[in-house]
Amino acid sequence: MTLLLGIRRSGKSSLVKVLMKEEKGIWLYLDLRKFESSAYISYKDIIQELEKSINTSLPERLKKVLAGVKGVNFAVVNVIFNWWKARIELAQILDKLSEIAEKEGERIIIIFNESQELRKLKGVNLLYPIAYAFDNLKVKFIFTSSEIGMVYDFLKLDKSDSPLYGRSYTEVNVPPFGKETSLEFLRKGFEEFKMKVEERELEDAVNTLGGIPGWLTYYGFNYIQEKDHVKALNKTVETAISLIKKEFNNFLKGREGAKERYKTIMTVCKNGCKWKEAKIALEAKEGVRIDDKRFTQLLNNLVKASFLIKEGEIYKPTDVLIEKAFS
Ligand SMILES: Nc1ncnc2c1ncn2[C@@H]1O[C@H](COP(=O)(O)OP(=O)(O)O)[C@@H](O)[C@H]1O
Ligand SMILES: [Mg+2]
């Protein structure tokens, strides 16, 4: 089991796509990003996502083998999960996939992209079939996540009453680029397009956008379209801010009661804050005293969702553009 962690747009999905292309094995990629704005996910959603990934990744003859599972048919070229007729058991599908892997002498790797979304799944505990597969089958899992604390909350690897308790895992972190790497990344990118861009413009871009590959790539794309540094940079910042606001609104879903509080904390902490400072500022705004535990919980939720990061005593945005989004 591997956890691939890094803030939004740090390059996790790109890394996984490269692995899928270059490493042998049967790769099943379940993209849960589409549930970012949902308040909850149903078992059916997961089963349909699995069906889709199987149909994209497995050759026809192997899809046929899967049709032996209850509720699974094979028609024309695809497997069909008849979830409306029979309850599809994930453990049985995993059994079959493992059997296929064994026969083919291949590894089978299931990727849950943005796996923190799985915590919104209602009615079933996915940790049981995952633990079962981990203990008994030839199936490997990769969980990617942009919300590092949230994915640990979901997997509960260190909770003694959890199905996955004590299982071994590898954590791989994808940090943003440092300044030099960011500059080199832009230089190389422009070179590929045979574009000559002044060094001070690259510096300005990196100083404004930080080392997040997603923003740097988007700036490069805009530069190539606009052929103008200022226009390209402004467009990048504008888009980034609106995207971050949208993501923050997704975070607030199901947390409506504390919406104003979360916004205030982000605004107070946009240039870095200490626990005490932020609490005093929030209390001043509301004119009431706030329970210490409750305040810590609010602050921690922002950290778990990777909007803030704690460095020593200081809480600060994980991305310079988050700082701008709350200015
Ligand atoms: N190593 C890299 N080289 C080139 N482009 C990259 C690299 N890593 C990320 N990108 C670009 O940055 C964007 C965000 O990366 P992505 O893999 O989607 O991030 P994440 O999955 O961590 O949110 C992508 O559109 C991709 O084009
Ligand atoms: Mg991604």
XYZ file of C-alpha atoms in Angstrom, residues 1-324:
324
model
C 0.000 0.000 0.000
C 1.373 3.357 -1.021
C 0.208 6.828 -0.057
C 1.135 9.455 -2.635
C 0.694 12.801 -0.958
C 1.149 16.419 -1.931
C -0.819 19.640 -2.074
C -3.147 20.323 -5.004
C -1.405 20.609 -8.379
C 1.931 19.355 -7.074
C 2.075 16.670 -9.762
C 0.706 13.487 -8.145
C -1.606 12.487 -10.982
C 1.074 13.250 -13.552
C 3.478 11.006 -11.656
C 0.937 8.180 -11.514
C 0.216 8.486 -15.230
C 3.937 8.087 -15.959
C 4.119 5.025 -13.713
C 1.114 3.481 -15.442
C 2.776 3.942 -18.781
C 6.257 2.822 -17.858
C 5.769 0.112 -15.244
C 4.454 -3.276 -16.205
C 1.248 -4.470 -14.590
C -2.485 -4.098 -14.763
C -3.314 -0.607 -13.558
C -6.805 0.360 -12.517
C -7.222 4.106 -12.050
C -10.258 5.267 -10.102
C -10.579 9.010 -10.295
C -12.511 10.333 -7.320
C -11.919 13.988 -8.138
C -15.366 14.181 -9.615
C -16.782 13.831 -6.093
C -14.936 16.876 -4.737
C -18.075 18.965 -4.753
C -20.398 16.202 -3.520
C -21.494 16.056 0.082
C -21.591 12.249 -0.030
C -20.826 9.269 -2.309
C -22.811 6.067 -2.644
C -21.492 2.533 -3.051
C -22.965 2.570 -6.544
C -20.696 5.505 -7.462
C -17.613 3.495 -6.475
C -18.779 0.361 -8.257
C -19.444 2.341 -11.430
C -16.030 3.963 -11.213
C -14.434 0.535 -10.833
C -16.425 -0.795 -13.776
C -15.193 2.082 -15.905
C -11.558 1.570 -14.958
C -11.768 -2.172 -15.612
C -13.245 -1.531 -19.021
C -10.467 0.883 -19.907
C -7.581 -1.170 -18.569
C -8.318 -4.848 -19.007
C -8.041 -6.671 -22.327
C -11.243 -8.282 -23.508
C -10.288 -11.869 -22.661
C -9.633 -10.875 -19.042
C -12.871 -8.933 -18.796
C -14.657 -12.158 -19.713
C -13.087 -13.889 -16.719
C -14.623 -11.276 -14.402
C -18.097 -12.172 -15.616
C -17.987 -15.145 -13.238
C -18.649 -12.811 -10.315
C -22.215 -12.473 -9.072
C -23.896 -9.466 -10.672
C -21.254 -9.097 -13.367
C -21.937 -9.734 -17.042
C -19.948 -9.447 -20.189
C -21.553 -7.980 -23.283
C -19.947 -7.123 -26.598
C -16.635 -5.710 -25.378
C -17.309 -4.565 -21.839
C -18.078 -5.896 -18.392
C -21.328 -4.632 -16.969
C -21.903 -4.440 -13.239
C -25.596 -5.042 -12.680
C -25.623 -3.191 -9.378
C -29.392 -2.637 -9.693
C -30.010 -6.402 -9.819
C -27.540 -7.854 -7.366
C -25.276 -6.431 -4.743
C -21.810 -6.435 -6.235
C -19.314 -7.512 -3.606
C -16.089 -5.624 -3.906
C -14.196 -8.440 -2.173
C -15.326 -10.872 -4.875
C -14.208 -8.543 -7.643
C -10.843 -8.161 -5.924
C -10.602 -11.952 -5.604
C -11.155 -12.342 -9.304
C -8.717 -9.579 -10.205
C -6.088 -11.218 -8.029
C -6.736 -14.556 -9.692
C -6.289 -12.919 -13.092
C -3.055 -11.283 -11.966
C -1.709 -14.559 -10.702
C -2.551 -16.423 -13.906
C -1.070 -13.695 -16.075
C 2.019 -13.355 -13.937
C 1.275 -9.641 -13.641
C 0.915 -7.236 -10.781
C -2.397 -5.565 -10.319
C -2.394 -2.051 -8.940
C -5.512 -0.133 -8.000
C -5.155 3.624 -7.724
C -7.638 5.699 -5.824
C -6.953 9.211 -7.079
C -7.887 11.901 -4.520
C -8.756 9.080 -2.151
C -9.769 11.402 0.698
C -13.101 11.630 -1.130
C -13.773 8.040 -0.027
C -14.504 9.306 3.456
C -17.790 10.649 2.042
C -18.914 7.129 1.188
C -22.102 6.294 3.080
C -23.490 2.908 4.012
C -20.417 0.716 3.418
C -16.987 0.526 4.928
C -14.512 0.144 2.093
C -11.737 -0.533 4.564
C -12.896 -4.132 5.046
C -12.465 -5.285 1.429
C -9.242 -3.285 1.180
C -7.837 -4.941 4.301
C -8.971 -8.333 3.012
C -7.183 -7.749 -0.314
C -4.108 -6.436 1.444
C -3.859 -9.536 3.646
C -4.815 -12.226 1.149
C -4.536 -11.126 -2.438
C -2.054 -10.124 -5.067
C -3.476 -6.637 -5.356
C -1.586 -3.455 -4.576
C -3.121 -0.119 -3.745
C -2.012 3.446 -4.310
C -3.933 6.183 -2.548
C -3.213 9.684 -3.787
C -4.397 12.677 -1.829
C -4.199 16.447 -1.843
C -5.727 16.564 1.624
C -3.125 14.769 3.615
C -4.820 14.801 6.999
C -8.148 13.774 5.518
C -6.773 10.640 3.896
C -5.184 9.523 7.163
C -8.551 10.137 8.827
C -10.132 7.849 6.262
C -7.596 5.011 6.275
C -7.274 4.983 10.078
C -4.010 3.056 9.900
C -3.223 3.771 13.525
C -6.687 3.231 15.014
C -6.679 -0.114 16.807
C -10.341 -0.801 16.017
C -9.916 -0.117 12.298
C -9.729 -2.865 9.611
C -6.454 -1.440 8.277
C -4.837 -1.049 11.686
C -1.138 -1.803 11.691
C -0.835 -2.549 7.973
C 2.445 -1.434 6.497
C 2.493 1.336 3.970
C 4.911 3.621 2.205
C 4.330 7.341 2.203
C 5.646 9.176 -0.840
C 5.564 12.957 -0.765
C 5.445 15.177 -3.817
C 6.625 18.588 -2.602
C 6.403 21.759 -4.701
C 9.542 22.710 -6.658
C 12.184 24.896 -5.074
C 13.026 28.216 -6.696
C 15.847 26.953 -8.933
C 13.861 23.946 -10.120
C 10.869 26.176 -10.860
C 13.002 28.500 -13.000
C 14.560 25.555 -14.796
C 11.115 24.024 -15.324
C 9.899 27.214 -17.046
C 13.105 27.629 -19.074
C 12.889 24.063 -20.370
C 9.202 24.422 -21.126
C 9.681 27.577 -23.176
C 12.668 26.026 -24.941
C 10.415 23.229 -26.144
C 8.250 25.862 -27.783
C 11.323 27.699 -29.102
C 10.351 30.775 -27.149
C 12.841 33.212 -25.711
C 11.605 34.559 -22.402
C 13.569 37.050 -20.326
C 15.065 35.806 -17.101
C 13.525 38.625 -15.048
C 10.093 37.602 -16.289
C 10.722 34.029 -15.214
C 11.878 35.308 -11.818
C 8.763 37.405 -11.494
C 6.548 34.453 -12.407
C 8.208 32.155 -9.877
C 8.108 34.819 -7.148
C 4.402 35.327 -7.743
C 3.315 31.723 -8.302
C 5.661 29.756 -6.077
C 6.871 26.281 -6.979
C 3.634 24.515 -7.807
C 3.964 22.719 -11.161
C 0.280 23.216 -11.962
C 0.486 27.031 -11.740
C 3.829 27.180 -13.549
C 2.489 25.028 -16.379
C -0.610 27.187 -16.634
C 1.504 30.355 -16.741
C 3.581 28.839 -19.558
C 0.434 27.938 -21.447
C -0.937 31.476 -21.033
C 2.385 33.031 -22.064
C 2.412 31.022 -25.265
C -1.108 32.196 -26.039
C -0.761 35.842 -24.987
C 2.927 36.350 -25.834
C 3.038 38.782 -22.943
C 4.381 38.177 -19.443
C 2.113 40.548 -17.506
C -1.034 39.375 -19.243
C -0.075 35.729 -18.810
C 0.773 36.170 -15.141
C -2.415 38.100 -14.379
C -4.521 35.508 -16.079
C -2.782 32.731 -14.144
C -3.294 34.465 -10.802
C -6.915 35.298 -11.576
C -7.747 31.731 -12.572
C -5.851 30.324 -9.604
C -7.749 32.530 -7.168
C -11.110 31.543 -8.547
C -10.158 27.862 -8.522
C -8.931 28.066 -4.924
C -12.167 29.792 -3.907
C -14.137 27.021 -5.531
C -12.074 24.385 -3.732
C -12.561 26.217 -0.456
C -16.320 26.199 -1.060
C -16.119 22.448 -1.609
C -14.357 22.175 1.735
C -17.193 24.150 3.338
C -19.819 21.708 2.069
C -21.232 19.936 5.081
C -19.511 22.509 7.309
C -21.947 25.345 6.628
C -22.417 26.094 10.314
C -18.780 27.146 10.676
C -18.406 28.777 7.254
C -17.743 32.320 8.499
C -15.333 31.044 11.120
C -13.269 29.133 8.567
C -13.156 32.182 6.302
C -12.060 34.407 9.161
C -9.291 32.007 10.192
C -8.002 31.838 6.609
C -8.008 35.638 6.347
C -6.264 36.065 9.696
C -3.672 33.400 8.853
C -2.991 34.387 5.257
C 0.446 35.719 6.170
C 1.032 33.198 8.924
C -0.452 33.163 12.421
C -0.031 31.569 15.812
C -2.820 29.563 17.445
C -3.422 32.223 20.091
C -3.410 35.131 17.648
C -5.916 33.495 15.366
C -8.177 32.580 18.259
C -8.133 36.108 19.677
C -8.887 37.542 16.224
C -11.847 35.213 15.752
C -13.188 36.003 19.208
C -12.827 39.709 18.572
C -14.781 39.380 15.357
C -17.583 37.388 16.945
C -17.592 39.147 20.297
C -17.825 35.831 22.120
C -15.389 33.450 23.727
C -14.647 30.274 21.800
C -13.852 26.966 23.396
C -10.148 26.051 22.997
C -10.904 22.528 21.816
C -13.422 23.734 19.267
C -10.993 26.319 17.931
C -8.194 23.751 17.606
C -10.573 21.504 15.704
C -11.408 24.290 13.221
C -7.750 25.095 12.691
C -6.822 21.421 12.322
C -9.513 20.847 9.728
C -7.930 23.570 7.599
C -4.565 21.833 8.009
C -6.029 18.398 7.208
C -7.542 19.783 4.019
C -4.138 21.285 3.104
C -5.272 24.895 3.045
C -2.933 25.640 5.928
C 0.304 24.024 6.973
C 1.817 24.144 10.449
C 5.489 25.017 10.611
C 6.751 25.201 14.165
C 4.237 27.427 15.904
C 3.058 29.117 12.733
C 0.057 28.212 10.615
C 0.328 29.492 7.052
C -1.172 28.857 3.595
C 0.258 25.869 1.727
C 0.438 27.881 -1.484
C 1.204 31.600 -2.006
C -1.871 31.906 -4.175
C -4.084 30.745 -1.308
C -2.729 33.779 0.514
C -3.926 35.953 -2.389
